PDB file of C-alpha atoms in Angstrom:
ATOM      1  CA  MET A1386      -7.450  18.871  29.383  1.00 32.00           C
ATOM      2  CA  ASP A1387      -4.333  17.029  30.100  1.00 28.00           C
ATOM      3  CA  THR A1388      -2.767  16.649  26.805  1.00 26.00           C
ATOM      4  CA  LEU A1389      -0.964  13.571  28.315  1.00 26.00           C
ATOM      5  CA  LEU A1390      -4.120  11.708  28.190  1.00 28.00           C
ATOM      6  CA  LYS A1391      -5.736  13.183  25.064  1.00 33.00           C
ATOM      7  CA  ILE A1392      -5.708  10.652  22.176  1.00 38.00           C
ATOM      8  CA  LEU A1393      -6.911  11.162  18.618  1.00 40.00           C
ATOM      9  CA  VAL A1394      -7.347   8.387  16.058  1.00 32.00           C
ATOM     10  CA  ILE A1395      -7.089   8.530  12.714  1.00 30.00           C
ATOM     11  CA  THR A1396      -9.338   7.000   9.634  1.00 30.00           C
ATOM     12  CA  LEU A1397      -9.133   6.836   5.848  1.00 30.00           C
ATOM     13  CA  VAL A1398     -10.709   5.204   2.861  1.00 29.00           C
ATOM     14  CA  LEU A1399     -10.691   4.156  -0.870  1.00 29.00           C
ATOM     15  CA  ARG A1400     -13.000   1.817  -3.189  1.00 29.00           C
ATOM     16  CA  SER A1401     -12.583  -0.850  -5.867  1.00 30.00           C
ATOM     17  CA  SER A1402     -13.437  -3.237  -9.017  1.00 30.00           C
ATOM     18  CA  SER A1403     -11.145  -4.874 -11.629  1.00 29.00           C
ATOM     19  CA  ALA A1404     -11.142  -1.247 -13.413  1.00 34.00           C
ATOM     20  CA  LEU A1405     -10.687   1.927 -11.662  1.00 37.00           C
ATOM     21  CA  PRO A1406     -13.935   3.183 -10.807  1.00 40.00           C
ATOM     22  CA  TYR A1407     -14.732   7.197 -10.439  1.00 44.00           C
ATOM     23  CA  ILE A1408     -14.194   8.221  -6.857  1.00 45.00           C
ATOM     24  CA  ASP A1409     -15.877  11.661  -5.904  1.00 48.00           C
ATOM     25  CA  TRP A1410     -13.419  12.956  -3.422  1.00 45.00           C
ATOM     26  CA  SER A1411     -15.151  15.685  -2.307  1.00 45.00           C
ATOM     27  CA  LYS A1412     -17.628  12.991  -0.497  1.00 46.00           C
ATOM     28  CA  VAL A1413     -14.468  11.237   1.201  1.00 48.00           C
ATOM     29  CA  GLY A1414     -13.423  12.306   4.583  1.00 48.00           C
ATOM     30  CA  PRO A1415     -11.640  10.827   7.783  1.00 44.00           C
ATOM     31  CA  ASN A1416     -13.889   9.528  10.464  1.00 41.00           C
ATOM     32  CA  ILE A1417     -11.875  10.858  13.588  1.00 43.00           C
ATOM     33  CA  LEU A1418     -12.151   9.523  17.166  1.00 42.00           C
ATOM     34  CA  HIS A1419     -11.045  11.837  20.106  1.00 37.00           C
ATOM     35  CA  VAL A1420     -10.374  10.351  23.383  1.00 41.00           C
ATOM     36  CA  ASN A1421     -10.448  12.742  26.316  1.00 34.00           C
ATOM     37  CA  ALA A1422      -8.892  12.751  29.718  1.00 32.00           C
ATOM     38  CA  ASN A1423     -12.213  10.656  31.162  1.00 36.00           C
ATOM     39  CA  GLY A1424     -11.665   8.179  28.362  1.00 41.00           C
ATOM     40  CA  PHE A1425     -14.940   9.244  26.531  1.00 39.00           C
ATOM     41  CA  ILE A1426     -14.415   8.775  22.676  1.00 40.00           C
ATOM     42  CA  SER A1427     -16.488  10.934  20.401  1.00 36.00           C
ATOM     43  CA  HIS A1428     -16.682  11.506  16.921  1.00 37.00           C
ATOM     44  CA  ILE A1429     -15.377  14.947  15.511  1.00 32.00           C
ATOM     45  CA  ASN A1430     -14.634  16.671  12.323  1.00 32.00           C
ATOM     46  CA  GLY A1431     -10.982  16.762  11.103  1.00 31.00           C
ATOM     47  CA  THR A1432      -8.269  16.023   8.791  1.00 31.00           C
ATOM     48  CA  SER A1433      -5.006  14.104   8.517  1.00 37.00           C
ATOM     49  CA  ARG A1434      -1.595  13.673   7.262  1.00 41.00           C
ATOM     50  CA  ILE A1435       2.090  12.891   7.732  1.00 56.00           C
ATOM     51  CA  ILE A1436       3.682  15.908   9.116  1.00 55.00           C
ATOM     52  CA  ASN A1437       6.787  17.485   7.540  1.00 61.00           C
ATOM     53  CA  GLY A1438       7.478  14.322   5.320  1.00 70.00           C
ATOM     54  CA  HIS A1439       8.424  14.070   1.932  1.00 82.00           C
ATOM     55  CA  GLU A1440       7.104  12.928  -1.408  1.00 90.00           C
ATOM     56  CA  VAL A1441       8.261   9.443  -2.025  1.00 92.00           C
ATOM     57  CA  THR A1442       9.653   8.232  -5.401  1.00 95.00           C
ATOM     58  CA  PRO A1443       6.484   7.074  -7.441  1.00 95.00           C
ATOM     59  CA  ASN A1444       5.743   3.605  -6.772  1.00 96.00           C
ATOM     60  CA  SER A1445       8.939   3.009  -4.613  1.00 97.00           C
ATOM     61  CA  VAL A1446       6.863   1.499  -1.844  1.00 98.00           C
ATOM     62  CA  PRO A1447       4.974  -1.396  -3.535  1.00 98.00           C
ATOM     63  CA  TYR A1448       3.185  -2.644  -0.491  1.00 98.00           C
ATOM     64  CA  MET A1449       1.441   0.679   0.195  1.00 98.00           C
ATOM     65  CA  ALA A1450      -2.275   0.447  -0.282  1.00 98.00           C
ATOM     66  CA  ALA A1451      -5.240   2.643   0.804  1.00 95.00           C
ATOM     67  CA  VAL A1452      -8.981   1.511   1.706  1.00 94.00           C
ATOM     68  CA  ARG A1453     -12.194   3.360   1.494  1.00 90.00           C
ATOM     69  CA  PRO A1454     -14.759   1.479   3.466  1.00 92.00           C
ATOM     70  CA  ASP A1455     -18.295   2.142   2.453  1.00 88.00           C
ATOM     71  CA  GLY A1456     -17.097   5.115   0.265  1.00 74.00           C
ATOM     72  CA  VAL A1457     -17.169   7.594   2.948  1.00 74.00           C
ATOM     73  CA  GLY A1458     -13.713   7.262   4.733  1.00 80.00           C
ATOM     74  CA  PHE A1459      -9.946   7.157   3.916  1.00 88.00           C
ATOM     75  CA  CYS A1460      -7.316   4.719   5.676  1.00 92.00           C
ATOM     76  CA  GLY A1461      -3.864   3.638   4.533  1.00 94.00           C
ATOM     77  CA  ALA A1462      -3.353  -0.243   4.510  1.00 97.00           C
ATOM     78  CA  SER A1463      -0.571  -2.537   3.520  1.00 99.00           C
ATOM     79  CA  PHE A1464      -0.672  -5.341   0.943  1.00 99.00           C
ATOM     80  CA  ILE A1465       0.692  -8.528   2.926  1.00 99.00           C
ATOM     81  CA  ALA A1466      -0.285 -11.213   0.511  1.00 98.00           C
ATOM     82  CA  PRO A1467      -1.754 -12.110  -3.032  1.00 98.00           C
ATOM     83  CA  THR A1468      -5.468 -11.518  -1.538  1.00 98.00           C
ATOM     84  CA  TRP A1469      -5.032  -9.728   1.486  1.00 99.00           C
ATOM     85  CA  ALA A1470      -4.479  -6.482   3.002  1.00 99.00           C
ATOM     86  CA  LEU A1471      -3.939  -5.258   6.511  1.00 99.00           C
ATOM     87  CA  THR A1472      -5.507  -2.095   8.199  1.00 97.00           C
ATOM     88  CA  ALA A1473      -6.902  -0.704  11.498  1.00 96.00           C
ATOM     89  CA  ALA A1474      -9.780  -1.918  12.958  1.00 96.00           C
ATOM     90  CA  HIS A1475     -11.216   1.468  13.487  1.00 93.00           C
ATOM     91  CA  CYS A1476     -11.039   1.979   9.791  1.00 93.00           C
ATOM     92  CA  VAL A1477     -13.467  -0.413   8.829  1.00 95.00           C
ATOM     93  CA  ASP A1478     -15.264  -1.593  11.901  1.00 94.00           C
ATOM     94  CA  THR A1479     -18.603  -0.434  10.797  1.00 93.00           C
ATOM     95  CA  ALA A1480     -18.009  -1.016   7.110  1.00 95.00           C
ATOM     96  CA  SER A1481     -20.251  -3.724   5.062  1.00 96.00           C
ATOM     97  CA  TYR A1482     -17.397  -3.519   2.402  1.00 96.00           C
ATOM     98  CA  THR A1483     -14.204  -1.646   1.306  1.00 96.00           C
ATOM     99  CA  LEU A1484     -12.315  -1.073  -1.690  1.00 94.00           C
ATOM    100  CA  VAL A1485      -8.538  -1.606  -1.634  1.00 96.00           C
ATOM    101  CA  VAL A1486      -6.348   0.558  -3.966  1.00 95.00           C
ATOM    102  CA  LEU A1487      -2.916  -0.601  -4.779  1.00 98.00           C
ATOM    103  CA  GLY A1488      -0.201   0.581  -7.176  1.00 98.00           C
ATOM    104  CA  ALA A1489      -0.918   4.329  -6.549  1.00 96.00           C
ATOM    105  CA  HIS A1490       1.045   7.382  -6.079  1.00 96.00           C
ATOM    106  CA  ARG A1491      -1.251  10.330  -6.919  1.00 94.00           C
ATOM    107  CA  VAL A1492      -4.186   8.511  -4.958  1.00 89.00           C
ATOM    108  CA  LEU A1493      -6.625  11.481  -5.982  1.00 82.00           C
ATOM    109  CA  GLN A1494      -6.116  10.347  -9.550  1.00 87.00           C
ATOM    110  CA  SER A1495      -6.965   7.683 -12.141  1.00 88.00           C
ATOM    111  CA  GLU A1496      -3.250   6.294 -12.608  1.00 93.00           C
ATOM    112  CA  GLN A1497      -2.374   3.340 -15.089  1.00 94.00           C
ATOM    113  CA  THR A1498      -0.526   1.741 -12.289  1.00 96.00           C
ATOM    114  CA  GLN A1499      -3.642   1.523  -9.903  1.00 96.00           C
ATOM    115  CA  ILE A1500      -5.504  -1.478  -9.411  1.00 95.00           C
ATOM    116  CA  VAL A1501      -8.786  -1.197  -7.184  1.00 94.00           C
ATOM    117  CA  VAL A1502     -10.239  -4.460  -5.744  1.00 96.00           C
ATOM    118  CA  PRO A1503     -13.324  -4.770  -3.915  1.00 96.00           C
ATOM    119  CA  SER A1504     -13.300  -6.863  -0.362  1.00 97.00           C
ATOM    120  CA  ARG A1505     -14.652 -10.177  -0.230  1.00 97.00           C
ATOM    121  CA  SER A1506     -14.863  -9.724   3.670  1.00 98.00           C
ATOM    122  CA  ILE A1507     -13.280  -7.804   6.502  1.00 98.00           C
ATOM    123  CA  ILE A1508     -11.993  -9.738   9.550  1.00 99.00           C
ATOM    124  CA  LEU A1509     -11.794  -7.585  12.612  1.00 98.00           C
ATOM    125  CA  HIS A1510      -9.533  -8.882  15.621  1.00 99.00           C
ATOM    126  CA  PRO A1511     -11.594 -10.410  17.986  1.00 98.00           C
ATOM    127  CA  GLY A1512     -10.329  -8.127  20.828  1.00 98.00           C
ATOM    128  CA  TRP A1513     -10.673  -4.893  19.244  1.00 97.00           C
ATOM    129  CA  ASN A1514     -12.074  -2.450  21.567  1.00 93.00           C
ATOM    130  CA  PRO A1515     -12.967   0.959  20.543  1.00 90.00           C
ATOM    131  CA  GLN A1516     -13.199   2.153  24.188  1.00 88.00           C
ATOM    132  CA  THR A1517      -9.666   1.494  24.976  1.00 90.00           C
ATOM    133  CA  LEU A1518      -8.186   1.423  21.415  1.00 90.00           C
ATOM    134  CA  LEU A1519      -6.833  -2.031  21.767  1.00 96.00           C
ATOM    135  CA  HIS A1520      -6.204  -4.612  19.440  1.00 97.00           C
ATOM    136  CA  ASP A1521      -6.674  -2.028  16.546  1.00 96.00           C
ATOM    137  CA  VAL A1522      -6.144  -4.702  13.787  1.00 98.00           C
ATOM    138  CA  ALA A1523      -8.160  -5.799  10.708  1.00 98.00           C
ATOM    139  CA  LEU A1524      -7.602  -8.092   7.753  1.00 99.00           C
ATOM    140  CA  VAL A1525      -9.418  -7.216   4.273  1.00 99.00           C
ATOM    141  CA  HIS A1526     -10.003 -10.447   2.058  1.00 98.00           C
ATOM    142  CA  LEU A1527      -9.754  -9.038  -1.704  1.00 98.00           C
ATOM    143  CA  GLN A1528     -12.317 -10.916  -4.068  1.00 97.00           C
ATOM    144  CA  GLN A1529      -9.446 -11.453  -6.596  1.00 97.00           C
ATOM    145  CA  THR A1530      -5.690 -12.670  -6.437  1.00 97.00           C
ATOM    146  CA  VAL A1531      -3.442  -9.641  -7.114  1.00 97.00           C
ATOM    147  CA  PRO A1532      -0.340 -10.700  -9.201  1.00 94.00           C
ATOM    148  CA  GLN A1533       2.981  -9.423  -7.617  1.00 95.00           C
ATOM    149  CA  THR A1534       4.719  -6.883  -9.919  1.00 96.00           C
ATOM    150  CA  SER A1535       7.599  -4.359  -9.387  1.00 95.00           C
ATOM    151  CA  ILE A1536       5.041  -1.759  -8.185  1.00 97.00           C
ATOM    152  CA  ILE A1537       2.595  -4.094  -6.525  1.00 98.00           C
ATOM    153  CA  ARG A1538       4.577  -6.305  -3.979  1.00 98.00           C
ATOM    154  CA  PRO A1539       3.453  -7.642  -0.555  1.00 98.00           C
ATOM    155  CA  ILE A1540       5.749  -6.689   2.480  1.00 99.00           C
ATOM    156  CA  PRO A1541       6.924  -9.307   5.105  1.00 99.00           C
ATOM    157  CA  LEU A1542       5.449  -9.246   8.658  1.00 99.00           C
ATOM    158  CA  ALA A1543       7.632  -8.742  11.937  1.00 98.00           C
ATOM    159  CA  PRO A1544       7.554 -12.415  13.650  1.00 98.00           C
ATOM    160  CA  VAL A1545       6.534 -12.980  17.260  1.00 98.00           C
ATOM    161  CA  ASN A1546      10.297 -12.973  18.592  1.00 95.00           C
ATOM    162  CA  SER A1547      11.373  -9.700  16.654  1.00 96.00           C
ATOM    163  CA  GLY A1548      11.581  -7.458  19.892  1.00 95.00           C
ATOM    164  CA  THR A1549      10.371  -3.876  20.753  1.00 96.00           C
ATOM    165  CA  PHE A1550      12.582  -1.984  17.952  1.00 97.00           C
ATOM    166  CA  ALA A1551      13.109   0.724  20.632  1.00 97.00           C
ATOM    167  CA  GLY A1552      15.811   3.050  19.379  1.00 94.00           C
ATOM    168  CA  SER A1553      15.402   1.992  15.948  1.00 96.00           C
ATOM    169  CA  THR A1554      14.199   4.198  13.062  1.00 94.00           C
ATOM    170  CA  GLY A1555      10.808   3.448  11.289  1.00 95.00           C
ATOM    171  CA  TYR A1556       9.387   4.182   8.280  1.00 95.00           C
ATOM    172  CA  LEU A1557       5.956   5.708   7.926  1.00 94.00           C
ATOM    173  CA  THR A1558       3.826   6.319   4.416  1.00 94.00           C
ATOM    174  CA  GLY A1559       0.394   7.570   3.825  1.00 91.00           C
ATOM    175  CA  TRP A1560      -1.778  10.060   2.202  1.00 88.00           C
ATOM    176  CA  GLY A1561      -2.831  11.972   5.335  1.00 75.00           C
ATOM    177  CA  TYR A1562      -3.083  15.951   5.220  1.00 62.00           C
ATOM    178  CA  THR A1563      -0.230  17.894   4.934  1.00 60.00           C
ATOM    179  CA  SER A1564      -1.003  20.688   7.253  1.00 60.00           C
ATOM    180  CA  ASP A1565      -3.957  21.209   9.799  1.00 55.00           C
ATOM    181  CA  THR A1566      -5.606  23.559   7.425  1.00 62.00           C
ATOM    182  CA  SER A1567      -5.317  21.154   4.112  1.00 61.00           C
ATOM    183  CA  PRO A1568      -8.477  20.807   2.493  1.00 54.00           C
ATOM    184  CA  THR A1569      -7.829  17.385   1.327  1.00 68.00           C
ATOM    185  CA  ILE A1570      -5.558  14.660   1.394  1.00 79.00           C
ATOM    186  CA  ALA A1571      -2.197  14.551   0.146  1.00 81.00           C
ATOM    187  CA  PRO A1572      -2.085  14.437  -3.601  1.00 85.00           C
ATOM    188  CA  THR A1573       1.057  12.275  -3.441  1.00 91.00           C
ATOM    189  CA  LEU A1574       2.141   9.465  -1.277  1.00 94.00           C
ATOM    190  CA  GLN A1575       4.178  11.112   1.707  1.00 91.00           C
ATOM    191  CA  GLY A1576       6.721   9.493   3.838  1.00 91.00           C
ATOM    192  CA  ILE A1577       8.764  10.337   7.111  1.00 89.00           C
ATOM    193  CA  HIS A1578      11.520   8.349   9.371  1.00 90.00           C
ATOM    194  CA  LEU A1579      10.506   8.245  12.999  1.00 91.00           C
ATOM    195  CA  ARG A1580      12.118   7.592  16.095  1.00 92.00           C
ATOM    196  CA  ILE A1581      10.653   4.261  17.784  1.00 96.00           C
ATOM    197  CA  ILE A1582      10.570   4.973  21.793  1.00 95.00           C
ATOM    198  CA  SER A1583       9.830   2.295  24.238  1.00 97.00           C
ATOM    199  CA  THR A1584       6.462   1.721  26.162  1.00 96.00           C
ATOM    200  CA  GLN A1585       7.801   3.240  29.328  1.00 96.00           C
ATOM    201  CA  GLU A1586       9.022   6.276  27.472  1.00 93.00           C
ATOM    202  CA  CYS A1587       5.532   6.444  25.643  1.00 91.00           C
ATOM    203  CA  SER A1588       3.574   6.257  29.058  1.00 90.00           C
ATOM    204  CA  GLN A1589       5.213   9.733  29.960  1.00 88.00           C
ATOM    205  CA  TYR A1590       3.213  11.252  27.108  1.00 82.00           C
ATOM    206  CA  VAL A1591       0.071   9.168  26.817  1.00 83.00           C
ATOM    207  CA  GLY A1592      -0.263   7.646  30.110  1.00 86.00           C
ATOM    208  CA  GLN A1593      -2.554   4.687  30.228  1.00 88.00           C
ATOM    209  CA  TRP A1594      -2.802   4.437  26.554  1.00 88.00           C
ATOM    210  CA  ALA A1595       0.935   2.957  26.386  1.00 91.00           C
ATOM    211  CA  TYR A1596       0.234  -0.559  25.701  1.00 94.00           C
ATOM    212  CA  GLU A1597       2.929  -3.254  25.145  1.00 97.00           C
ATOM    213  CA  THR A1598       0.916  -4.518  22.345  1.00 97.00           C
ATOM    214  CA  ASN A1599       1.719  -1.371  20.430  1.00 97.00           C
ATOM    215  CA  VAL A1600       4.797   0.476  19.210  1.00 97.00           C
ATOM    216  CA  CYS A1601       5.260   3.931  19.647  1.00 94.00           C
ATOM    217  CA  THR A1602       7.089   6.697  17.692  1.00 92.00           C
ATOM    218  CA  TYR A1603       8.122  10.354  18.876  1.00 85.00           C
ATOM    219  CA  GLY A1604       6.719  13.338  17.264  1.00 69.00           C
ATOM    220  CA  SER A1605       9.649  15.537  17.033  1.00 57.00           C
ATOM    221  CA  ASP A1606      12.977  15.825  15.425  1.00 59.00           C
ATOM    222  CA  GLY A1607      14.876  18.704  16.893  1.00 52.00           C
ATOM    223  CA  ASN A1608      12.832  21.973  16.493  1.00 48.00           C
ATOM    224  CA  ILE A1609      10.486  19.962  13.582  1.00 49.00           C
ATOM    225  CA  ASN A1610       7.493  18.202  14.631  1.00 54.00           C
ATOM    226  CA  ILE A1611       6.914  15.325  12.563  1.00 58.00           C
ATOM    227  CA  GLY A1612       4.806  12.258  12.718  1.00 65.00           C
ATOM    228  CA  ALA A1613       0.968  10.787  11.526  1.00 67.00           C
ATOM    229  CA  CYS A1614      -2.008  12.421  11.749  1.00 61.00           C
ATOM    230  CA  TYR A1615      -5.659  11.813  10.627  1.00 61.00           C
ATOM    231  CA  GLY A1616      -5.926  10.203   7.549  1.00 66.00           C
ATOM    232  CA  ASP A1617      -2.752   8.190   8.176  1.00 81.00           C
ATOM    233  CA  SER A1618      -4.630   5.335  10.122  1.00 89.00           C
ATOM    234  CA  GLY A1619      -4.045   2.002   8.980  1.00 94.00           C
ATOM    235  CA  SER A1620      -0.518   2.767   7.298  1.00 95.00           C
ATOM    236  CA  PRO A1621       2.142   0.610   7.672  1.00 97.00           C
ATOM    237  CA  LEU A1622       5.404   1.417   9.817  1.00 97.00           C
ATOM    238  CA  VAL A1623       8.181  -0.217   8.618  1.00 98.00           C
ATOM    239  CA  VAL A1624      11.810  -1.198   9.884  1.00 98.00           C
ATOM    240  CA  ASP A1625      14.626  -2.607   7.545  1.00 97.00           C
ATOM    241  CA  GLY A1626      11.790  -3.688   4.878  1.00 98.00           C
ATOM    242  CA  VAL A1627       9.506  -5.498   7.345  1.00 99.00           C
ATOM    243  CA  GLN A1628       6.097  -4.160   8.704  1.00 99.00           C
ATOM    244  CA  ILE A1629       6.029  -3.751  12.350  1.00 99.00           C
ATOM    245  CA  GLY A1630       3.208  -1.915  13.036  1.00 98.00           C
ATOM    246  CA  ILE A1631      -0.216  -0.481  12.165  1.00 97.00           C
ATOM    247  CA  ALA A1632      -1.059   3.373  12.463  1.00 93.00           C
ATOM    248  CA  SER A1633      -3.741   3.672  15.308  1.00 91.00           C
ATOM    249  CA  PHE A1634      -3.746   6.771  16.989  1.00 86.00           C
ATOM    250  CA  ILE A1635      -1.992  10.091  18.016  1.00 79.00           C
ATOM    251  CA  GLY A1636      -1.642  12.076  21.328  1.00 75.00           C
ATOM    252  CA  ASN A1637      -2.239  15.471  20.486  1.00 64.00           C
ATOM    253  CA  GLU A1638      -5.312  17.296  18.986  1.00 60.00           C
ATOM    254  CA  LEU A1639      -3.263  19.326  16.587  1.00 54.00           C
ATOM    255  CA  CYS A1640      -0.754  17.454  14.446  1.00 59.00           C
ATOM    256  CA  ALA A1641       1.325  20.366  13.663  1.00 54.00           C
ATOM    257  CA  ALA A1642       1.987  20.673  17.415  1.00 52.00           C
ATOM    258  CA  GLY A1643       3.740  16.939  17.291  1.00 55.00           C
ATOM    259  CA  SER A1644       2.837  14.118  19.136  1.00 69.00           C
ATOM    260  CA  ILE A1645       3.446  10.707  19.938  1.00 81.00           C
ATOM    261  CA  THR A1646       2.006   8.174  17.232  1.00 87.00           C
ATOM    262  CA  SER A1647       0.988   4.672  18.549  1.00 90.00           C
ATOM    263  CA  TYR A1648       0.661   1.482  16.345  1.00 94.00           C
ATOM    264  CA  ALA A1649      -0.671  -1.681  16.933  1.00 97.00           C
ATOM    265  CA  ARG A1650       2.573  -3.963  17.182  1.00 98.00           C
ATOM    266  CA  ILE A1651       2.363  -6.508  14.278  1.00 99.00           C
ATOM    267  CA  SER A1652       4.508  -9.159  16.317  1.00 98.00           C
ATOM    268  CA  SER A1653       1.451  -9.284  18.858  1.00 98.00           C
ATOM    269  CA  TYR A1654      -0.915 -10.159  16.107  1.00 99.00           C
ATOM    270  CA  VAL A1655       0.996 -12.155  13.369  1.00 99.00           C
ATOM    271  CA  ASN A1656       0.150 -15.308  14.635  1.00 98.00           C
ATOM    272  CA  TRP A1657      -3.616 -14.478  14.237  1.00 98.00           C
ATOM    273  CA  ILE A1658      -3.003 -12.497  11.128  1.00 99.00           C
ATOM    274  CA  ASN A1659      -1.149 -16.154   9.609  1.00 98.00           C
ATOM    275  CA  GLN A1660      -4.039 -18.333  10.810  1.00 97.00           C
ATOM    276  CA  HIS A1661      -6.490 -16.392   8.325  1.00 97.00           C
ATOM    277  CA  ILE A1662      -4.182 -15.750   5.326  1.00 96.00           C
ATOM    278  CA  TYR A1663      -2.724 -19.027   5.202  1.00 91.00           C
ATOM    279  CA  GLN A1664      -5.703 -21.351   6.326  1.00 82.00           C
TER     280      GLN A1664
END
């Protein structure tokens, strides 16, 4: 199979109420989509994580969130407004509800800093296409207002005219698996700095899956393979304190092999996002 056209998509999850409920993590796992060279998307078993990242300082990423749609998957997300979270459409497109976890570091444990909030509604981008992976963006409207604190705080979104960010360094955080053989999601929040590349350069690795409405990061730092993997779907890519992307898919079946990571480009969708959160 031509690995340049081999795309993997990442799925992740979490649940909620005003008090943190018990979560049976043995029943939680990523729902992964694999796209082969013929463009056929199939469900496969797998795992996910940030590759060769580092544990972040606890509660130092106040916008980081997790979602658990219908209690059967796990994805990253970002907190963008007092009653709104942002994630990838493929994480929640079949869910009737999701729980959003905020203020977590050790996401597998019940921490005093955590707030778990159920969704009021899930809004998929109207252009979301699971066959092409275009417009992989979703909003989660929370049932209650979440007060801003030092450890739970919304992140600003990149404006329409913010440019491509090619050549910049982005920061990705998530709870995906830490190796291809790891049995569970990362026990602590992981982070990694990634080089953002142009759409043209991205197309050299993923061909027709390189979209102008997406941002790409390169999956190698010298001799070390780095980047996202299954379980990091929906997680925010950030430059200078501003979210510029939503983790959508990767370009290699094995994360340890290193690959391109593609993200829905925030500046392509910020008007649609603002229409909902400020209506």
